[in-house]
Short mmCIF file of C-alpha atoms in Angstrom, two decimals:
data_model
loop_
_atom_site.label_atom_id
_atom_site.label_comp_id
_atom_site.label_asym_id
_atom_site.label_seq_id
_atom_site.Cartn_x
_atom_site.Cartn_y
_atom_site.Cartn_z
CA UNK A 4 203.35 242.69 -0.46
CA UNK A 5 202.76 238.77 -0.16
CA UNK A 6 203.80 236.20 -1.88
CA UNK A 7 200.44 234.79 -2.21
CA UNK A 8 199.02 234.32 -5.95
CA UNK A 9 196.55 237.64 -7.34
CA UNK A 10 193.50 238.33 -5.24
CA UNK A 11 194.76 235.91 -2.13
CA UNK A 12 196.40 237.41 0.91
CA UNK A 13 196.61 236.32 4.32
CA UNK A 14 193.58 237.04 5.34
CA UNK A 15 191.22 235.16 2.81
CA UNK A 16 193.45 232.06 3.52
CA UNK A 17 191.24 231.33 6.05
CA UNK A 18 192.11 228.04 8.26
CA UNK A 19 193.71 226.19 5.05
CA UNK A 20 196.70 223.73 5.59
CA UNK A 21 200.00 223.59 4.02
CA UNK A 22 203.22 225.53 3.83
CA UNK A 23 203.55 228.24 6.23
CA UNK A 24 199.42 227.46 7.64
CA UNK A 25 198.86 227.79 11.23
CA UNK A 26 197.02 224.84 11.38
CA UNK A 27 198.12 221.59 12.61
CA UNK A 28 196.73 219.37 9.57
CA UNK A 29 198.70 219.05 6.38
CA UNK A 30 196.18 219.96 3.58
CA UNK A 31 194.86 217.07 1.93
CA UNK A 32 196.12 215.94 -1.15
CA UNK A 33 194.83 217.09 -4.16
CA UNK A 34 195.17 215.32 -7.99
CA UNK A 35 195.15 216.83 -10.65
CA UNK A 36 194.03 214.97 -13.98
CA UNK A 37 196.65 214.31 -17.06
CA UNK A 38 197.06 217.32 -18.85
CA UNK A 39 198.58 217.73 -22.45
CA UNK A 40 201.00 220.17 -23.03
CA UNK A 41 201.08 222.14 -25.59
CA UNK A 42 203.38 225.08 -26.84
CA UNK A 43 204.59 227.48 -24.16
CA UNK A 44 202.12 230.09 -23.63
CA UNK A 45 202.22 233.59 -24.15
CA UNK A 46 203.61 235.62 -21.08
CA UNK A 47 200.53 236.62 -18.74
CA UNK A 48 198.15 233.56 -19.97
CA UNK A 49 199.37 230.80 -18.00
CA UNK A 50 202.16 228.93 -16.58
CA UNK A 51 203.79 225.91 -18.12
CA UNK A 52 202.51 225.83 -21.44
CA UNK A 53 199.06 225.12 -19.77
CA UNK A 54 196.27 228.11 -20.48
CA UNK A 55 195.10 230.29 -17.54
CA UNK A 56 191.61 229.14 -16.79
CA UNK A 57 188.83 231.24 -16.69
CA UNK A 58 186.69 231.25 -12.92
CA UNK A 59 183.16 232.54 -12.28
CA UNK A 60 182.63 235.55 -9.79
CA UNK A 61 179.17 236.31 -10.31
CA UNK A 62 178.64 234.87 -13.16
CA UNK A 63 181.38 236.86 -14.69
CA UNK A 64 185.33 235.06 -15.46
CA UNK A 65 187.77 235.64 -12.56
CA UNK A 66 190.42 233.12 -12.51
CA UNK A 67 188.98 230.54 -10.22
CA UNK A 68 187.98 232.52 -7.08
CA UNK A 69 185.03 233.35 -5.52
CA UNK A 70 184.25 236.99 -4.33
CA UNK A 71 185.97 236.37 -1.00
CA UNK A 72 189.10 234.99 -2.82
CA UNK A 73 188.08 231.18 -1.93
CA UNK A 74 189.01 228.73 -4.36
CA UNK A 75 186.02 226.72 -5.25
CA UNK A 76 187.69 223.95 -6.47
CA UNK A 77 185.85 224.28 -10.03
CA UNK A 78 187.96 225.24 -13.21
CA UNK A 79 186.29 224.87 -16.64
CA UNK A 80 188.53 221.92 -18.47
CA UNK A 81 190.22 221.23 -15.35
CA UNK A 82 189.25 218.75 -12.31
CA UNK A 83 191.24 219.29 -9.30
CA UNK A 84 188.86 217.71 -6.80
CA UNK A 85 187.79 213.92 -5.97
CA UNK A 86 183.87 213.07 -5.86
CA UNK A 87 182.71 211.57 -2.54
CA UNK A 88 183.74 208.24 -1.39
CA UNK A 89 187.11 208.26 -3.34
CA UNK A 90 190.09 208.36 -1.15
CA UNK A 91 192.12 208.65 -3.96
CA UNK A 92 190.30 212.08 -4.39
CA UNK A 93 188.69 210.72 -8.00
CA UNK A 94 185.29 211.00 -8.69
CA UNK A 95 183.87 206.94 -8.85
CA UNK A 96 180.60 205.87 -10.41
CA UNK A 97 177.82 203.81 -8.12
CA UNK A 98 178.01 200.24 -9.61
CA UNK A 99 174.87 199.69 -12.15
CA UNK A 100 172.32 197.02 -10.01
CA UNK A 101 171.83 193.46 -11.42
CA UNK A 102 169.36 192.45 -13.72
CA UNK A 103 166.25 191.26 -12.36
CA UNK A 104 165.99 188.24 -14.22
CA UNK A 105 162.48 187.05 -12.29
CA UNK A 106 160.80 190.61 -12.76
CA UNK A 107 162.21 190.39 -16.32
CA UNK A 108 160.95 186.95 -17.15
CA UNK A 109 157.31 187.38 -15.32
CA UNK A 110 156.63 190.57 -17.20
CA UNK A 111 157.91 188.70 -20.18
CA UNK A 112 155.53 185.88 -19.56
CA UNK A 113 152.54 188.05 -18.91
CA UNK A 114 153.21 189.45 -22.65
CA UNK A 115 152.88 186.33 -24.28
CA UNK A 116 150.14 185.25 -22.40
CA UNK A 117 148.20 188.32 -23.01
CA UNK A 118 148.96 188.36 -26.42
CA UNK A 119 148.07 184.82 -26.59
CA UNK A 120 145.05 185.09 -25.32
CA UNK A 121 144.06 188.28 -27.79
CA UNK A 122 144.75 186.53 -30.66
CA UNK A 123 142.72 183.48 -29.71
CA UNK A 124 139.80 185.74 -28.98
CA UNK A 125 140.36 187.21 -32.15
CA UNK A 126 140.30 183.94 -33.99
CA UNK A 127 137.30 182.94 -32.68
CA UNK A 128 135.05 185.52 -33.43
CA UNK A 129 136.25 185.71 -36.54
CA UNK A 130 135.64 181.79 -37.30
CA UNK A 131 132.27 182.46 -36.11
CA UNK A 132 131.40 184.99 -38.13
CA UNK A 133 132.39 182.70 -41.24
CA UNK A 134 129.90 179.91 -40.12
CA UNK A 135 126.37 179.77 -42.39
CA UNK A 136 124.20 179.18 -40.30
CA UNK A 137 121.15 178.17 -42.66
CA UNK A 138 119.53 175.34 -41.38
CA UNK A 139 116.63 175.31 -38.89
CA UNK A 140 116.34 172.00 -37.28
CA UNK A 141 113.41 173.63 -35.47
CA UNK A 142 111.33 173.11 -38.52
CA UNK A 143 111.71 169.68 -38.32
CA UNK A 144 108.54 167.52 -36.92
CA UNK A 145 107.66 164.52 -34.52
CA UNK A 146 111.35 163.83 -33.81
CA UNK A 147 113.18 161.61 -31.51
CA UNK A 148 114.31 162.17 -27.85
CA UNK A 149 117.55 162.93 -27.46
CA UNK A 150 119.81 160.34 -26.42
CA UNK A 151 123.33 160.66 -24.84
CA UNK A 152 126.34 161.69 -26.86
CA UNK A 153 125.95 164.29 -29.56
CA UNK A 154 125.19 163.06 -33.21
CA UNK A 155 126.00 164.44 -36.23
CA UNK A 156 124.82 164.16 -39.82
CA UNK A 157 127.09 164.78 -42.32
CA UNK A 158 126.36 165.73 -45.99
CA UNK A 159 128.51 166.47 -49.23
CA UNK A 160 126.60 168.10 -51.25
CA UNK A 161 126.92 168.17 -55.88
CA UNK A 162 127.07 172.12 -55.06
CA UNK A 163 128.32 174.27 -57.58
CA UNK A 164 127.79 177.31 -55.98
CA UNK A 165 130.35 179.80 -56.67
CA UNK A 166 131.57 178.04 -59.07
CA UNK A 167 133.00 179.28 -62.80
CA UNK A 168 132.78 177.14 -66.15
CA UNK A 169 137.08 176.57 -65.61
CA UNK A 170 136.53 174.97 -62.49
CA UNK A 171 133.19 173.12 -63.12
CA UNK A 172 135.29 171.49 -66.41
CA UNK A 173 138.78 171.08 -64.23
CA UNK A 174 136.33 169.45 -61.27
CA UNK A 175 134.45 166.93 -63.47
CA UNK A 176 131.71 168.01 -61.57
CA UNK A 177 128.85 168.94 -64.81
CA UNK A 178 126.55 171.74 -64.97
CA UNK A 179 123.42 170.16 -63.27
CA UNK A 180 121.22 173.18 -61.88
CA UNK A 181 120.40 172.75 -57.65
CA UNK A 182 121.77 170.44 -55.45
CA UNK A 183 122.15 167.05 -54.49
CA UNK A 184 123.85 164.63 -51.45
CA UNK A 185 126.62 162.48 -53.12
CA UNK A 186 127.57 161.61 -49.38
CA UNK A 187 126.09 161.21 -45.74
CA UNK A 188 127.03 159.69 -42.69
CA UNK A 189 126.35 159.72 -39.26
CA UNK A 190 128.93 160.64 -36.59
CA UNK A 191 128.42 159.80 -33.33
CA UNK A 192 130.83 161.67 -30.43
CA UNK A 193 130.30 159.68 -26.91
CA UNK A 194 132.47 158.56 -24.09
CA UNK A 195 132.38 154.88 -25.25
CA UNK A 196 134.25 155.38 -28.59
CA UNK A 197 133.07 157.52 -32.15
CA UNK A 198 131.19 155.89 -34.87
CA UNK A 199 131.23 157.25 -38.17
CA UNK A 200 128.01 155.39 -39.91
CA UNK A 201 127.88 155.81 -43.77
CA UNK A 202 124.33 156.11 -45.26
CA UNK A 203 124.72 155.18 -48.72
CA UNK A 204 122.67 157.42 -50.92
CA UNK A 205 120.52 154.40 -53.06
CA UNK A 206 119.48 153.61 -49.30
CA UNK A 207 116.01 152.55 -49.55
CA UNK A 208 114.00 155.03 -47.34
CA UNK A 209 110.01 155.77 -46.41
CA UNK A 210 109.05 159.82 -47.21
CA UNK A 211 107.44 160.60 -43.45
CA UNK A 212 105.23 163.34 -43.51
CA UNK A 213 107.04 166.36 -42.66
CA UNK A 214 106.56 170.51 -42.43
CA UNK A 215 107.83 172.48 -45.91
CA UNK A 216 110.95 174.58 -44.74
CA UNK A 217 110.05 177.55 -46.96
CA UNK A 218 106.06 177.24 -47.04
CA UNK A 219 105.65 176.34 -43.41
CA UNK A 220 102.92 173.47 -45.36
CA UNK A 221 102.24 170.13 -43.78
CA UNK A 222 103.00 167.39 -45.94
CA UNK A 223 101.34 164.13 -45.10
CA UNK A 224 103.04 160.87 -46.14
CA UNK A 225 101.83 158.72 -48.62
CA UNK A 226 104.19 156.25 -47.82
CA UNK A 227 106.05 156.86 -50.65
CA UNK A 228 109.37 154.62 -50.58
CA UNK A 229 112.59 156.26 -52.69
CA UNK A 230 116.09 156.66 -52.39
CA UNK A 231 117.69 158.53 -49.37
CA UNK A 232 119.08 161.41 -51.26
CA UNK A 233 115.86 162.58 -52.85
CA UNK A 234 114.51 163.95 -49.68
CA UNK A 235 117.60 166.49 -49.87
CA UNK A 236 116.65 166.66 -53.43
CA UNK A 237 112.73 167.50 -52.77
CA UNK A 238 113.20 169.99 -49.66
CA UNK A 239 116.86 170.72 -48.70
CA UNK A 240 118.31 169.56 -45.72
CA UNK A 241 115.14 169.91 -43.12
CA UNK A 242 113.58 167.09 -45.15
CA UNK A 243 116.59 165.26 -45.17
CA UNK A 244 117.18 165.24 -40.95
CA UNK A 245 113.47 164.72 -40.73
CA UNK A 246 113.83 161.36 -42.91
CA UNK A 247 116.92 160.11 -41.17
CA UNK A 248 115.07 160.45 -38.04
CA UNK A 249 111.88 158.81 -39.03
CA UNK A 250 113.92 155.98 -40.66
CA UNK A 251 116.22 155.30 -37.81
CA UNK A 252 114.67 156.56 -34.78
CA UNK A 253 118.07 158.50 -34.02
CA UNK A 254 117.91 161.98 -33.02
CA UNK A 255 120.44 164.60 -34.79
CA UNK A 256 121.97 167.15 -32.86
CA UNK A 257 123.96 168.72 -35.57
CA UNK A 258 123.88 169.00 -39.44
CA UNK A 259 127.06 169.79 -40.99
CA UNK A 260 126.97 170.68 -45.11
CA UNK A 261 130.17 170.70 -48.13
CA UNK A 262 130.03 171.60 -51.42
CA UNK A 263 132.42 170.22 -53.85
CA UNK A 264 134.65 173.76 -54.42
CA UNK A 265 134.76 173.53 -50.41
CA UNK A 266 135.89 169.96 -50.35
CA UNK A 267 138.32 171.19 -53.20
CA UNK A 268 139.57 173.95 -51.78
CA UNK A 269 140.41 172.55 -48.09
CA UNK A 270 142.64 169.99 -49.10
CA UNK A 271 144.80 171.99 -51.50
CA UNK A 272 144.84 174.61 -47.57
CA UNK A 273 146.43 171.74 -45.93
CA UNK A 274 148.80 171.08 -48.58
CA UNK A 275 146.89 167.92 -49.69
CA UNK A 276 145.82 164.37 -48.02
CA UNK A 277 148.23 161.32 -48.54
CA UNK A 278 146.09 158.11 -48.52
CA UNK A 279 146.37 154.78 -49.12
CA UNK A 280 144.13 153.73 -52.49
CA UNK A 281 143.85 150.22 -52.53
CA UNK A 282 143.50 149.17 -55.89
CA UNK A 283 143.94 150.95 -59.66
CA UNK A 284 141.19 153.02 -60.02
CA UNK A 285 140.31 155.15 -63.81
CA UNK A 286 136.54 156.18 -63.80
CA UNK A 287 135.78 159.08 -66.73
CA UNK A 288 132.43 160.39 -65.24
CA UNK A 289 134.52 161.73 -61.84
CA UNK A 290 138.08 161.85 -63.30
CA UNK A 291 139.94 159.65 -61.71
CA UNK A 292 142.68 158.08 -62.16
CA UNK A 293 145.07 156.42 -59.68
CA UNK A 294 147.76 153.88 -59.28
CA UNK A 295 147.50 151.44 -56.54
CA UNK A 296 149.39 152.63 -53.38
CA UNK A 297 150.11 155.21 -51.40
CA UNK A 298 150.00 158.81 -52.67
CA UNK A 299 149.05 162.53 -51.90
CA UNK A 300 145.50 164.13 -53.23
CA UNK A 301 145.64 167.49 -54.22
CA UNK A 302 141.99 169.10 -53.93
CA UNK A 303 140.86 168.15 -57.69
CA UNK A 304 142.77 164.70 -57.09
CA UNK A 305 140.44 164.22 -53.67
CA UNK A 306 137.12 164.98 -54.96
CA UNK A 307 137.47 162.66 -58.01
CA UNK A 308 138.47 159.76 -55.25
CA UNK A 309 135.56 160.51 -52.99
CA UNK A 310 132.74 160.37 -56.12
CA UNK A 311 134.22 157.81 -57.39
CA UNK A 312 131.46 154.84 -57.85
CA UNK A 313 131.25 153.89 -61.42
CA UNK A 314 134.83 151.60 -61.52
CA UNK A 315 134.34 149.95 -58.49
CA UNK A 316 132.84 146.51 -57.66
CA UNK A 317 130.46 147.58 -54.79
CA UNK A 318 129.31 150.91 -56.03
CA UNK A 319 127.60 153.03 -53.44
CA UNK A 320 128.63 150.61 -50.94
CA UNK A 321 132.40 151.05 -51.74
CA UNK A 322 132.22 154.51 -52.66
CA UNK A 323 131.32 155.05 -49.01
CA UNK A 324 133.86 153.59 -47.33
CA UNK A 325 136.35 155.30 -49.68
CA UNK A 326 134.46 158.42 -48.37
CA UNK A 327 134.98 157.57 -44.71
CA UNK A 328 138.49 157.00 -45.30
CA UNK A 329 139.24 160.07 -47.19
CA UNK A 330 137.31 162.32 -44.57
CA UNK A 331 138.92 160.75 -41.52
CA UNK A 332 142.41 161.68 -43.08
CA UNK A 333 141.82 165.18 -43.87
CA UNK A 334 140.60 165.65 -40.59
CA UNK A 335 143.43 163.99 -39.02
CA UNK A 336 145.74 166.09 -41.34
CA UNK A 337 143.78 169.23 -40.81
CA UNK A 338 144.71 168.54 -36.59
CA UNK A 339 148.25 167.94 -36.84
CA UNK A 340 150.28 170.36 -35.06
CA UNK A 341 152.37 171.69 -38.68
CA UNK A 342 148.71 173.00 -39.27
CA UNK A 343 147.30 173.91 -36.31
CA UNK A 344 150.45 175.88 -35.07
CA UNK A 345 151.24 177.90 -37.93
CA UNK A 346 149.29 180.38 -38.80
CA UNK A 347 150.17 180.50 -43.03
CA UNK A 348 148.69 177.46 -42.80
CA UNK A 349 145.98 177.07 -40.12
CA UNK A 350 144.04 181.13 -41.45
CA UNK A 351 143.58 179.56 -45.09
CA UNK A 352 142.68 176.14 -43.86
CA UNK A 353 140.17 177.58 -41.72
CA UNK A 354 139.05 180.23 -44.11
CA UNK A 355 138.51 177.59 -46.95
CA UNK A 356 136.35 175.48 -44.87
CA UNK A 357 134.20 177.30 -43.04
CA UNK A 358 133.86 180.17 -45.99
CA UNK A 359 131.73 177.24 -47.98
CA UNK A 360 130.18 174.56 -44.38
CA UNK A 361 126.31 175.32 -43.96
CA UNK A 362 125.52 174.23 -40.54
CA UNK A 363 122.42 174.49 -38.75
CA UNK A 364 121.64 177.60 -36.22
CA UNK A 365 122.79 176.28 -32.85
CA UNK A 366 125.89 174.93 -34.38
CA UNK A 367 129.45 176.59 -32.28
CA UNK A 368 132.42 176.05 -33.13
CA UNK A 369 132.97 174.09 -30.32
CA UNK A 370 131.01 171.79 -31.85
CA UNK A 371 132.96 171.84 -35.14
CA UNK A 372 135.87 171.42 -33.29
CA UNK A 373 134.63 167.92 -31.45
CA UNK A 374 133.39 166.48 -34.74
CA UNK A 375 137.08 167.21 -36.21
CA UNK A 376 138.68 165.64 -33.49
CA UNK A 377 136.36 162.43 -33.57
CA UNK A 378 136.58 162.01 -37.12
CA UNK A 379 140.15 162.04 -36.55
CA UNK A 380 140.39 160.05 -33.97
CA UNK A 381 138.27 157.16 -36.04
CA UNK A 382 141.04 157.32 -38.46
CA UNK A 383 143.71 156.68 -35.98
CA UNK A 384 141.67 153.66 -35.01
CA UNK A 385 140.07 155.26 -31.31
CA UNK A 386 136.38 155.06 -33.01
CA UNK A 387 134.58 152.69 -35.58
CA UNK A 388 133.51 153.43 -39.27
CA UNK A 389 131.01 151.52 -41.17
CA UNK A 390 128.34 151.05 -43.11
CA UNK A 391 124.31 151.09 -42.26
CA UNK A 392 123.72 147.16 -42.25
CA UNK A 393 122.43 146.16 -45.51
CA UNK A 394 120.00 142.80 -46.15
CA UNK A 395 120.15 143.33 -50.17
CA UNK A 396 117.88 144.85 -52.46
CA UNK A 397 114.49 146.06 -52.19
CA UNK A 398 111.27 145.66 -54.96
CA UNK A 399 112.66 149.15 -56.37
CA UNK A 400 116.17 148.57 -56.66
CA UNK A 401 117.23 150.43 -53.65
CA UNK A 402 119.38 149.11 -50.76
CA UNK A 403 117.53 147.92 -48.48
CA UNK A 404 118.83 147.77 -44.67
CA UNK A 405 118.67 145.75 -42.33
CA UNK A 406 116.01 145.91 -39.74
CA UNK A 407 117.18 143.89 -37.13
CA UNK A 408 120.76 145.00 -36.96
CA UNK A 409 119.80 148.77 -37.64
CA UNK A 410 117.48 148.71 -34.62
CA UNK A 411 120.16 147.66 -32.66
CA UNK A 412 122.65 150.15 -33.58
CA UNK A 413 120.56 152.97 -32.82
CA UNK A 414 120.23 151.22 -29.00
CA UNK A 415 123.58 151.37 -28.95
CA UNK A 416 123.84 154.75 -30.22
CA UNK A 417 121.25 156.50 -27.86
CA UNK A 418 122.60 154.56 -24.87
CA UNK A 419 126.27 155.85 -25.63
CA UNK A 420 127.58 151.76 -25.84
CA UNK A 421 130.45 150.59 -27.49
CA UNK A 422 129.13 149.51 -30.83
CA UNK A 423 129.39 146.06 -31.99
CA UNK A 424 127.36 145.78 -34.76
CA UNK A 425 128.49 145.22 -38.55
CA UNK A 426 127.61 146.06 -41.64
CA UNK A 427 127.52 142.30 -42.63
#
């Protein structure tokens, strides 16, 4: 009989160390974790207070030991052993690796840029889908080469398309069946400055002969002499380019087209337009009514300023110049970063204006996008605004320009100079 614990004897001890070992080398040190003691155990289940643990022979519970009586080391609830690398004989974790801050921040870069760029694709079809394109400038006849510099005629229209009784009333705008210009201009985008050129409608203007945009007719002139805006009024906005180019000898790239809800409706996107109104102005026909002074236009506010004619000294003359001004602010407001970086704003601003624009077919909206930025850039004084040179009256009534000074401007124009002609 040994002295050896169940199931060990001499034999299975095998080349271990320790007390009363053959070998030479002590038996390394083992540890054995903290263990809580409980109540003294019942004789035969332990020692100490501390349960017997079960061991695995087989697959089957057998103290601890192994079929040849090794001890393996492994006791369920109990950790006698040290993991590798511990000298101390206690299992130790590999550290966790750094961060990679550059792998983090380049994948993190690629995201935005990628989303970025999706959401500007996006955008962009979807703006382009929203643009009318109605107009056919290739129905227009006998017009003038191109010059350099892209120019652009810009109408508002009396529209009241879309419009119900409520906001026809609120507007001040009437009831008057069709269509009609109350404003166009000419912008001109070159590398020598912007112009912004304000044809007043009363402009007294020759009726060339001309193709009919529906009927595909020839029209021959009669020489027929009338205001400006009844060429929009007699065959849309085909007639109207045609005349402006007859009239001028300027070629038009691009026509650009807003109705009054439009007009309304993209100021109030923006938040409104703070101008400057230079004098007290109270006129019943567009509803206006303003204090001298600096002030914010809501939509309804803003369309009353820009038709205003009736209550001021100049009439036409002074309504256009009021229209230049308001224009050249909205589109200065419209580009300032609190619009064009959030989106709450910039989606409604965008969707408000080109839901009701009719532009002609070969219009992008890179092109919408330069004429913006001009007009914006004549307000903040890069560019010029005026009028079309007027000389006085003509036999009818009708402003009558100024031959001399007009012929130069449109030299000036084609050739892409800096202009320095007046309207005086």
């Amino acid at each position: 009989m040994n002295d050896w614990p169940q199931a060990w004897s001499d034999d299975n001890r095998g080349n271990r160390y320790g007390r009363g070992s053959a070998g030479a080398q002590p038996e390394g040190a083992r540890v054995m974790r903290q263990v809580r003691r409980g109540q003294t155990a019942p004789p035969g289940q332990g020692y100490g207070g501390v349960p017997q643990q079960q061991s695995y022979v087989n697959g089957q519970g057998h103290g601890g030991y192994d079929d040849d009586g090794y001890d393996s080391g492994y006791n369920t609830g109990q950790v006698y052993g040290g993991g590798p690398g511990d000298p101390g004989g206690r299992g130790t974790r590999e550290p966790r690796p750094a961060p990679n801050w550059r792998r983090r921040f380049k994948w993190t870069a690629i995201t935005l840029v990628t989303v970025l760029v999706v959401t500007t694709v996006a955008t962009y079809f979807w703006a382009d889908s929203k643009l009318n394109r109605e107009v056919d400038l290739s129905k227009v006849i006998e017009r003038p080469e191109a010059g350099e510099g892209t120019n652009y005629l810009i109408v508002g229209s009396d529209s009241r398309a879309g419009m119900t009784d409520e906001q026809k009333k609120e507007l001040h705008t009437g009831s008057a069946e069709g269509k009609r210009t109350d404003s166009m201009m000419i912008l001109h985008v070159g590398s020598n400055g912007d112009t912004l050129v304000s044809l007043p409608r009363d402009s007294n203007v020759k009726i060339p002969s001309y193709k009919g945009s529906d009927s595909g007719k020839l029209y021959e002139s009669t020489g027929r002499e009338t205001k400006l805006n009844a060429a929009y009024a007699e065959d849309g906005p085909e007639l109207l380019v045609r005349t402006v180019e007859a009239n001028t000898g300027l070629h038009i790239d691009h026509y650009v087209e807003i109705g009054f809800a439009g007009f309304a409706n993209i100021v109030d996107s923006v938040g409104g337009v703070e101008i400057d109104i230079p004098q007290d102005i109270k006129d019943s026909k567009s509803g206006a009514d303003f204090k001298k002074g600096t002030q914010t236009l809501n939509g309804q506010e803003a369309l009353a300023f820009v038709r205003t004619r009736y209550a001021l000294a100049g009439s036409d003359l002074d309504r256009t110049k009021n229209q230049q001004k308001f224009l050249s602010a909205l589109a200065n407001q419209v580009a300032t970063p609190s619009t064009v970086l959030n989106p709450f704003k910039l989606y409604p601003t965008m969707g408000a204006g080109l839901d009701t624009l009719i532009v002609d077919k070969d219009m992008s909206l890179w092109d919408l996008a330069s004429m913006f930025w001009a007009m914006k850039g004549v307000s903040g004084g890069e560019g010029k605004s005026m009028n079309m040179p007027i000389s006085g009256n003509s036999a009818n009534g009708n402003l009558q320009w100024d031959t001399a000074k007009v012929k130069q401007l449109v030299e000036q124009l084609k050739n892409d100079e800096t202009v320095t002609v007046t309207s005086k």
